[in-house]
């Protein structure tokens, strides 16, 4: 039986992870759960899965959850220390990082320190602290298994090819809800339009990131760390039907890809069952009914998220943190309808242009830059 700690249990990835656990009660046991503010759902999860420990965003939430779940007798933590305790819960074999944002850095590092296998959905952690996370995982002999669908596809395409050099990674993108629009047209788009992703139902932050293509940019950086490949060898291709989930090109020109219907449960489950594959209910690809699998170059002049990320990946140091922190801050404002869609790009660019720091920033420097970015953006734009 595999014991699971799940941080971000009430979100899109979190609830789909629990669906997999629900389908395989003999294989998996949830030992720790953590979320931010959705106490009602967390309580339902506690009643269904009986974890040994849970944690929530703040002290007030913890007090209220303790009161409503007194009959269960499950200890409730809160804040960063509770989150790290859940992520590194002694009983857990694997920690699923389904939390959103760079708030995931410290719990991920805590889980690695404690020797847990990491099933990583939380890309912002690798983007900002990839050098710290991969180093810690190597030192501790811990595996990081990708949950992000493209990275899972790349990982699947690498199976059986140990020792073979990756010539190129083909990272596919749906293009998001605004594919084909001009910059002029993007001036007027509303929050509700940006939240309508054509193929995937996901949390709000990543849905906006998909519309700006910042998500694909973050995924380029994520891939450099997961697969030890320079950004120049990662090519982004728009594949609007989201059927080719990504591919690896080898030295002999062979391209190996993973295809399937868009369903996050497959990459989540594969990160839990790897190297085995087990039955997963759901739609299957019917090639006879596919009208087309289109492929196109991304429009990098309109959707600036990719160029920001290539610049950040090449330069390294604190720049990926500046990019990511500015994006998190800007997207939070966009979700409250306080800024326009294109403002997100201006905020990120400004934060990157004004960033400075060491080549290999420490955890403290990364967290300090996150704060500093907010201060710089406040001073410049608010
Ligand atoms: P979401 O917004 O649906 O869920 C986020 C979860 O994190 C929630 O449970 C929330 O309560 C928790 N959380 C947020 N702030 C917290 C805090 N300070 N302390 C404790 N918990 C906190 O997000 P999501 O769409 O599930 O995405 C999660 C991560 O997975 C992101 O990094 C995203 O980029 C990545 N990802 C998601 C998908 C997807 O299909 N949703 C696909 C690929 C990658
Ligand atoms: Mg993805």
XYZ file of N, CA, C and O in Angstrom, residues 132-273:
568
model
N 17.613 24.369 -6.442
C 17.609 23.877 -5.058
C 16.894 22.524 -4.966
O 17.344 21.612 -4.279
N 15.771 22.425 -5.676
C 14.950 21.212 -5.609
C 15.668 20.021 -6.239
O 15.738 18.933 -5.650
N 16.247 20.225 -7.431
C 16.900 19.087 -8.093
C 18.162 18.668 -7.329
O 18.458 17.482 -7.233
N 18.863 19.641 -6.751
C 20.063 19.320 -5.975
C 19.682 18.518 -4.730
O 20.285 17.481 -4.430
N 18.655 18.994 -4.026
C 18.216 18.296 -2.809
C 17.735 16.886 -3.140
O 18.032 15.925 -2.424
N 17.017 16.746 -4.247
C 16.492 15.428 -4.626
C 17.633 14.468 -4.957
O 17.596 13.292 -4.595
N 18.651 14.980 -5.621
C 19.806 14.151 -5.977
C 20.526 13.702 -4.704
O 20.834 12.522 -4.528
N 20.773 14.664 -3.824
C 21.487 14.346 -2.585
C 20.730 13.324 -1.742
O 21.323 12.467 -1.110
N 19.418 13.450 -1.736
C 18.608 12.588 -0.870
C 18.195 11.299 -1.592
O 17.577 10.427 -1.009
N 18.530 11.206 -2.896
C 18.139 10.031 -3.684
C 16.636 9.927 -3.877
O 16.063 8.838 -3.883
N 15.998 11.085 -4.055
C 14.539 11.139 -4.158
C 14.122 11.325 -5.618
O 14.744 12.084 -6.351
N 13.085 10.641 -6.037
C 12.585 10.789 -7.411
C 11.551 11.906 -7.485
O 10.703 12.042 -6.607
N 11.625 12.685 -8.587
C 10.588 13.679 -8.870
C 9.854 13.219 -10.124
O 10.437 13.167 -11.206
N 8.594 12.839 -9.957
C 7.801 12.330 -11.076
C 6.825 13.412 -11.527
O 6.064 13.944 -10.718
N 6.851 13.768 -12.822
C 6.028 14.884 -13.285
C 4.545 14.533 -13.373
O 4.184 13.442 -13.805
N 3.711 15.495 -12.983
C 2.256 15.358 -13.108
C 1.739 16.232 -14.254
O 0.763 15.893 -14.912
N 2.407 17.345 -14.498
C 2.018 18.225 -15.606
C 1.916 17.359 -16.869
O 2.806 16.542 -17.134
N 0.840 17.517 -17.642
C 0.569 16.541 -18.711
C 1.686 16.474 -19.749
O 2.060 15.391 -20.199
N 2.249 17.639 -20.116
C 3.309 17.645 -21.131
C 4.560 16.940 -20.605
O 5.210 16.188 -21.321
N 4.870 17.212 -19.346
C 6.090 16.639 -18.768
C 5.909 15.160 -18.507
O 6.856 14.384 -18.635
N 4.688 14.771 -18.182
C 4.405 13.344 -18.061
C 4.558 12.680 -19.435
O 5.123 11.591 -19.550
N 4.089 13.357 -20.481
C 4.219 12.806 -21.842
C 5.690 12.654 -22.222
O 6.090 11.650 -22.817
N 6.495 13.644 -21.866
C 7.933 13.577 -22.154
C 8.551 12.420 -21.360
O 9.295 11.599 -21.894
N 8.189 12.347 -20.080
C 8.682 11.282 -19.209
C 8.285 9.911 -19.765
O 9.093 8.981 -19.795
N 7.061 9.792 -20.254
C 6.606 8.525 -20.834
C 7.376 8.214 -22.114
O 7.706 7.064 -22.395
N 7.697 9.252 -22.873
C 8.438 9.069 -24.129
C 9.915 8.735 -23.872
O 10.630 8.354 -24.796
N 10.352 8.936 -22.644
C 11.749 8.638 -22.290
C 11.920 7.222 -21.750
O 13.050 6.734 -21.624
N 10.798 6.558 -21.454
C 10.899 5.221 -20.856
C 11.574 4.266 -21.833
O 11.247 4.244 -23.017
N 12.507 3.481 -21.323
C 13.217 2.514 -22.167
C 14.352 3.147 -22.958
O 14.967 2.492 -23.790
N 14.624 4.415 -22.727
C 15.672 5.108 -23.478
C 16.790 5.640 -22.594
O 17.465 6.595 -22.963
N 16.984 4.999 -21.452
C 18.055 5.421 -20.551
C 19.385 5.433 -21.310
O 19.699 4.474 -22.007
N 20.106 6.517 -21.155
C 21.415 6.587 -21.820
C 21.352 7.218 -23.198
O 22.369 7.631 -23.741
N 20.171 7.294 -23.796
C 20.050 7.945 -25.101
C 19.839 9.441 -24.928
O 18.970 9.862 -24.171
N 20.649 10.212 -25.647
C 20.568 11.655 -25.495
C 19.290 12.185 -26.138
O 18.888 11.733 -27.210
N 18.683 13.156 -25.478
C 17.525 13.852 -26.038
C 18.060 14.872 -27.038
O 18.868 15.727 -26.673
N 17.655 14.800 -28.295
C 18.076 15.811 -29.268
C 17.219 17.064 -29.094
O 17.719 18.183 -29.078
N 15.908 16.839 -28.953
C 14.982 17.956 -28.829
C 13.757 17.517 -28.058
O 13.344 16.360 -28.163
N 13.180 18.444 -27.338
C 11.871 18.191 -26.731
C 10.847 19.002 -27.509
O 11.059 20.191 -27.778
N 9.771 18.356 -27.915
C 8.671 19.068 -28.566
C 7.564 19.210 -27.538
O 6.917 18.231 -27.155
N 7.416 20.430 -27.047
C 6.465 20.716 -25.973
C 5.198 21.275 -26.612
O 5.234 22.347 -27.213
N 4.110 20.559 -26.485
C 2.902 21.024 -27.171
C 2.072 21.959 -26.280
O 2.113 21.885 -25.062
N 1.321 22.833 -26.964
C 0.490 23.832 -26.295
C -0.853 23.871 -27.016
O -0.900 23.728 -28.239
N -1.926 24.079 -26.270
C -3.224 24.178 -26.954
C -3.366 25.541 -27.649
O -4.098 25.686 -28.605
N -2.641 26.532 -27.132
C -2.789 27.891 -27.647
C -3.797 28.696 -26.838
O -3.886 29.910 -26.994
N -4.563 28.008 -25.991
C -5.484 28.707 -25.090
C -6.690 29.293 -25.800
O -6.868 29.124 -27.013
N -7.540 30.006 -25.062
C -8.787 30.527 -25.626
C -8.584 31.653 -26.644
O -9.499 31.942 -27.417
N -7.423 32.284 -26.663
C -7.224 33.448 -27.525
C -6.319 33.165 -28.724
O -5.822 34.089 -29.377
N -6.098 31.895 -29.009
C -5.263 31.522 -30.159
C -5.792 32.184 -31.433
O -6.999 32.181 -31.683
N -4.883 32.806 -32.179
C -5.280 33.449 -33.437
C -5.644 34.921 -33.290
O -5.778 35.627 -34.278
N -5.759 35.398 -32.040
C -6.112 36.823 -31.877
C -4.883 37.712 -32.004
O -3.765 37.288 -31.744
N -5.146 38.981 -32.367
C -4.057 39.961 -32.448
C -3.935 40.676 -31.113
O -4.835 40.610 -30.269
N -2.825 41.368 -30.942
C -2.612 42.137 -29.726
C -3.735 43.168 -29.542
O -4.224 43.387 -28.434
N -4.128 43.783 -30.636
C -5.202 44.769 -30.607
C -6.481 44.137 -30.018
O -7.141 44.724 -29.160
N -6.785 42.937 -30.472
C -7.994 42.252 -30.001
C -7.903 41.853 -28.525
O -8.910 41.743 -27.842
N -6.672 41.642 -28.056
C -6.500 41.217 -26.657
C -6.712 42.361 -25.663
O -6.897 42.131 -24.474
N -6.690 43.597 -26.181
C -6.858 44.766 -25.299
C -8.171 44.709 -24.543
O -8.255 45.144 -23.398
N -9.198 44.205 -25.213
C -10.552 44.287 -24.643
C -11.016 43.014 -23.930
O -12.121 43.001 -23.413
N -10.213 41.953 -23.942
C -10.753 40.691 -23.428
C -11.066 40.772 -21.930
O -10.395 41.466 -21.177
N -12.089 40.044 -21.550
C -12.563 40.085 -20.163
C -12.125 38.817 -19.425
O -11.794 37.807 -20.032
N -12.228 38.906 -18.101
C -11.871 37.768 -17.258
C -12.629 36.505 -17.682
O -12.046 35.430 -17.829
N -13.934 36.651 -17.898
C -14.749 35.476 -18.229
C -14.274 34.807 -19.519
O -14.278 33.576 -19.619
N -13.810 35.613 -20.507
C -13.298 35.032 -21.759
C -12.005 34.255 -21.492
O -11.790 33.189 -22.046
N -11.160 34.847 -20.663
C -9.867 34.218 -20.380
C -10.038 32.917 -19.592
O -9.190 32.031 -19.654
N -11.134 32.812 -18.867
C -11.350 31.608 -18.046
C -11.947 30.445 -18.844
O -12.126 29.362 -18.313
N -12.245 30.699 -20.139
C -12.846 29.625 -20.961
C -11.773 28.863 -21.721
O -11.525 29.129 -22.898
N -11.144 27.910 -21.078
C -10.127 27.123 -21.791
C -10.802 26.117 -22.712
O -11.782 25.486 -22.322
N -10.278 25.995 -23.967
C -10.957 25.104 -24.919
C -10.942 23.620 -24.531
O -11.886 22.906 -24.833
N -9.865 23.130 -23.908
C -9.740 21.674 -23.726
C -9.657 21.188 -22.288
O -9.992 20.049 -22.000
N -9.158 22.012 -21.379
C -8.880 21.537 -20.030
C -9.690 22.332 -19.016
O -9.833 23.545 -19.148
N -10.187 21.647 -18.000
C -10.811 22.336 -16.875
C -9.813 22.320 -15.720
O -9.464 21.260 -15.194
N -9.348 23.508 -15.322
C -8.239 23.596 -14.364
C -8.509 24.712 -13.365
O -9.501 25.421 -13.475
N -7.619 24.888 -12.402
C -7.721 25.995 -11.467
C -7.647 27.329 -12.211
O -7.183 27.392 -13.352
N -8.107 28.398 -11.560
C -8.191 29.703 -12.232
C -6.832 30.267 -12.640
O -6.683 30.811 -13.720
N -5.845 30.118 -11.763
C -4.550 30.743 -12.051
C -3.918 30.132 -13.296
O -3.497 30.846 -14.207
N -3.909 28.816 -13.366
C -3.276 28.163 -14.538
C -4.121 28.391 -15.795
O -3.593 28.439 -16.902
N -5.415 28.602 -15.643
C -6.259 28.870 -16.810
C -5.894 30.231 -17.410
O -5.785 30.377 -18.634
N -5.671 31.219 -16.564
C -5.207 32.527 -17.068
C -3.809 32.386 -17.672
O -3.529 32.931 -18.746
N -2.949 31.623 -16.993
C -1.592 31.406 -17.524
C -1.633 30.755 -18.901
O -0.740 30.982 -19.728
N -2.640 29.929 -19.141
C -2.753 29.296 -20.463
C -3.166 30.325 -21.501
O -2.714 30.287 -22.647
N -4.014 31.269 -21.102
C -4.459 32.311 -22.036
C -3.311 33.253 -22.411
O -3.235 33.719 -23.548
N -2.420 33.535 -21.475
C -1.285 34.437 -21.766
C -0.112 33.680 -22.390
O 0.843 34.291 -22.858
N -0.174 32.359 -22.316
C 0.920 31.434 -22.656
C 2.107 31.550 -21.696
O 3.185 31.012 -21.956
N 1.892 32.232 -20.577
C 2.900 32.190 -19.513
C 3.012 30.749 -19.022
O 4.095 30.262 -18.705
N 1.882 30.033 -18.991
C 1.933 28.633 -18.558
C 2.932 27.849 -19.391
O 3.748 27.101 -18.848
N 2.884 28.015 -20.710
C 3.809 27.266 -21.567
C 5.232 27.707 -21.298
O 6.154 26.895 -21.319
N 5.411 28.995 -21.032
C 6.733 29.489 -20.678
C 7.242 28.830 -19.395
O 8.377 28.345 -19.328
N 6.387 28.795 -18.376
C 6.786 28.150 -17.122
C 7.118 26.680 -17.387
O 8.046 26.120 -16.795
N 6.381 26.068 -18.307
C 6.618 24.648 -18.606
C 7.952 24.422 -19.313
O 8.573 23.372 -19.155
N 8.394 25.413 -20.115
C 9.722 25.311 -20.726
C 10.768 25.260 -19.610
O 11.653 24.389 -19.600
N 10.649 26.170 -18.651
C 11.617 26.201 -17.541
C 11.511 24.914 -16.717
O 12.524 24.312 -16.337
N 10.276 24.483 -16.468
C 10.054 23.236 -15.717
C 10.773 22.069 -16.412
O 11.446 21.253 -15.767
N 10.673 22.029 -17.740
C 11.286 20.928 -18.497
C 12.810 20.972 -18.423
O 13.459 19.922 -18.384
N 13.401 22.176 -18.396
C 14.862 22.253 -18.318
C 15.356 21.562 -17.049
O 16.378 20.889 -17.060
N 14.585 21.711 -15.963
C 15.010 21.105 -14.688
C 14.696 19.620 -14.619
O 15.507 18.815 -14.163
N 13.515 19.247 -15.088
C 13.113 17.836 -14.980
C 13.966 16.940 -15.867
O 14.264 15.804 -15.505
N 14.340 17.448 -17.060
C 14.992 16.575 -18.038
C 16.420 17.011 -18.361
O 17.048 16.449 -19.259
N 16.919 18.015 -17.641
C 18.291 18.459 -17.791
C 18.625 18.810 -19.246
O 19.610 18.334 -19.804
N 17.766 19.611 -19.832
C 17.893 20.002 -21.240
C 17.935 21.530 -21.320
O 17.194 22.204 -20.619
N 18.817 22.059 -22.168
C 18.895 23.523 -22.295
C 17.625 24.041 -22.992
O 17.041 23.340 -23.824
N 17.253 25.304 -22.690
C 16.033 25.855 -23.284
C 16.061 25.856 -24.819
O 15.028 25.706 -25.452
N 17.263 25.995 -25.408
C 17.346 26.038 -26.883
C 16.873 24.729 -27.509
O 16.531 24.686 -28.684
N 16.939 23.640 -26.750
C 16.525 22.349 -27.318
C 15.070 22.005 -26.979
O 14.640 20.878 -27.135
N 14.329 23.006 -26.496
C 12.906 22.784 -26.230
C 12.111 23.633 -27.216
O 12.245 24.856 -27.241
N 11.329 22.966 -28.052
C 10.550 23.692 -29.046
C 9.068 23.585 -28.714
O 8.547 22.490 -28.516
N 8.419 24.743 -28.653
C 6.985 24.754 -28.359
C 6.205 24.704 -29.664
O 6.491 25.453 -30.604
N 5.243 23.801 -29.713
C 4.387 23.641 -30.891
C 2.940 23.765 -30.460
O 2.541 23.149 -29.461
N 2.168 24.541 -31.192
C 0.745 24.645 -30.874
C 0.013 23.460 -31.513
O 0.188 23.187 -32.705
N -0.772 22.772 -30.678
C -1.522 21.586 -31.126
C -2.914 21.723 -30.507
O -3.170 21.230 -29.404
N -3.794 22.452 -31.206
C -5.027 22.931 -30.575
C -5.950 21.839 -30.029
O -6.708 22.100 -29.103
N -5.885 20.631 -30.545
C -6.801 19.589 -30.051
C -6.317 18.937 -28.756
O -7.044 18.129 -28.174
N -5.102 19.243 -28.315
C -4.527 18.633 -27.106
C -4.610 17.110 -27.128
O -5.105 16.478 -26.192
N -4.098 16.542 -28.212
C -4.074 15.077 -28.339
C -2.641 14.558 -28.243
O -2.373 13.583 -27.562
N -1.729 15.283 -28.926
C -0.300 14.987 -28.729
C 0.110 15.750 -27.469
O 0.110 16.975 -27.457
N 0.456 15.023 -26.415
C 0.704 15.715 -25.143
C 2.141 16.197 -24.985
O 2.438 16.891 -24.014
N 3.011 15.824 -25.885
C 4.405 16.262 -26.042
C 5.214 15.092 -26.568
O 4.712 13.968 -26.621
N 6.471 15.390 -26.984
C 7.271 14.353 -27.633
C 8.755 14.597 -27.398
O 9.171 15.693 -27.044
N 9.528 13.532 -27.627
C 10.986 13.611 -27.542
C 11.561 13.196 -28.884
O 11.149 12.177 -29.445
N 12.480 14.010 -29.398
C 13.206 13.622 -30.606
C 14.590 13.149 -30.181
O 15.269 13.810 -29.404
N 14.979 11.977 -30.712
C 16.283 11.411 -30.385
C 17.307 11.720 -31.468
O 16.963 12.264 -32.522
N 18.563 11.333 -31.229
C 19.680 11.646 -32.137
C 19.480 11.069 -33.535
O 19.960 11.602 -34.523
N 18.776 9.931 -33.635
C 18.566 9.298 -34.940
C 17.368 9.871 -35.686
O 17.004 9.402 -36.754
N 16.728 10.889 -35.086
C 15.591 11.523 -35.758
C 14.253 10.929 -35.348
O 13.202 11.471 -35.721
N 14.264 9.838 -34.606
C 12.993 9.249 -34.161
C 12.304 10.194 -33.185
O 12.946 10.776 -32.307
N 11.009 10.366 -33.384
C 10.212 11.185 -32.470
C 9.246 10.251 -31.741
O 8.460 9.560 -32.383
N 9.334 10.239 -30.419
C 8.432 9.398 -29.638
C 7.529 10.311 -28.819
O 8.003 11.193 -28.098
N 6.230 10.107 -28.996
C 5.263 10.989 -28.339
C 4.284 10.184 -27.508
O 4.168 8.963 -27.684
N 3.574 10.854 -26.626
C 2.445 10.227 -25.937
C 1.193 10.958 -26.368
O 1.133 12.189 -26.372
N 0.197 10.192 -26.755
C -1.077 10.749 -27.224
C -2.200 10.252 -26.330
O -2.079 9.224 -25.680
N -3.293 10.964 -26.342
C -4.460 10.522 -25.582
C -5.494 11.627 -25.534
O -5.248 12.747 -26.007
N -6.648 11.322 -24.967
C -7.654 12.369 -24.770
C -7.142 13.278 -23.646
O -6.351 12.841 -22.825
N -7.574 14.549 -23.610
C -7.099 15.413 -22.522
C -7.773 15.048 -21.198
O -8.936 15.345 -21.003
N -7.063 14.365 -20.334
C -7.587 13.968 -19.026
C -6.415 13.939 -18.050
O -5.520 13.099 -18.178
N -6.412 14.874 -17.095
C -5.294 14.983 -16.157
C -5.138 13.753 -15.271
O -4.083 13.558 -14.663
N -6.189 12.942 -15.195
C -6.073 11.773 -14.311
C -5.013 10.796 -14.813
O -4.404 10.106 -14.021
N -4.796 10.775 -16.123
C -3.751 9.863 -16.622
C -2.363 10.258 -16.096
O -1.703 9.437 -15.470
N -1.919 11.514 -16.319
C -0.594 11.840 -15.771
C -0.530 11.770 -14.234
O 0.507 11.391 -13.692
N -1.630 12.110 -13.558
C -1.590 12.010 -12.089
C -1.398 10.537 -11.694
O -0.544 10.193 -10.879
N -2.201 9.680 -12.304
C -2.139 8.257 -11.944
C -0.784 7.648 -12.301
O -0.228 6.868 -11.542
N -0.246 8.050 -13.476
C 1.046 7.477 -13.900
C 2.154 7.849 -12.913
O 3.052 7.057 -12.644
N 2.070 9.068 -12.358
C 3.074 9.470 -11.366
C 2.957 8.611 -10.102
O 3.933 8.423 -9.380
N 1.770 8.072 -9.854
C 1.585 7.226 -8.669
C 1.914 5.762 -8.948
O 2.385 5.050 -8.066
N 1.664 5.302 -10.178
C 1.829 3.868 -10.466
C 3.155 3.542 -11.152
O 3.530 2.387 -11.227
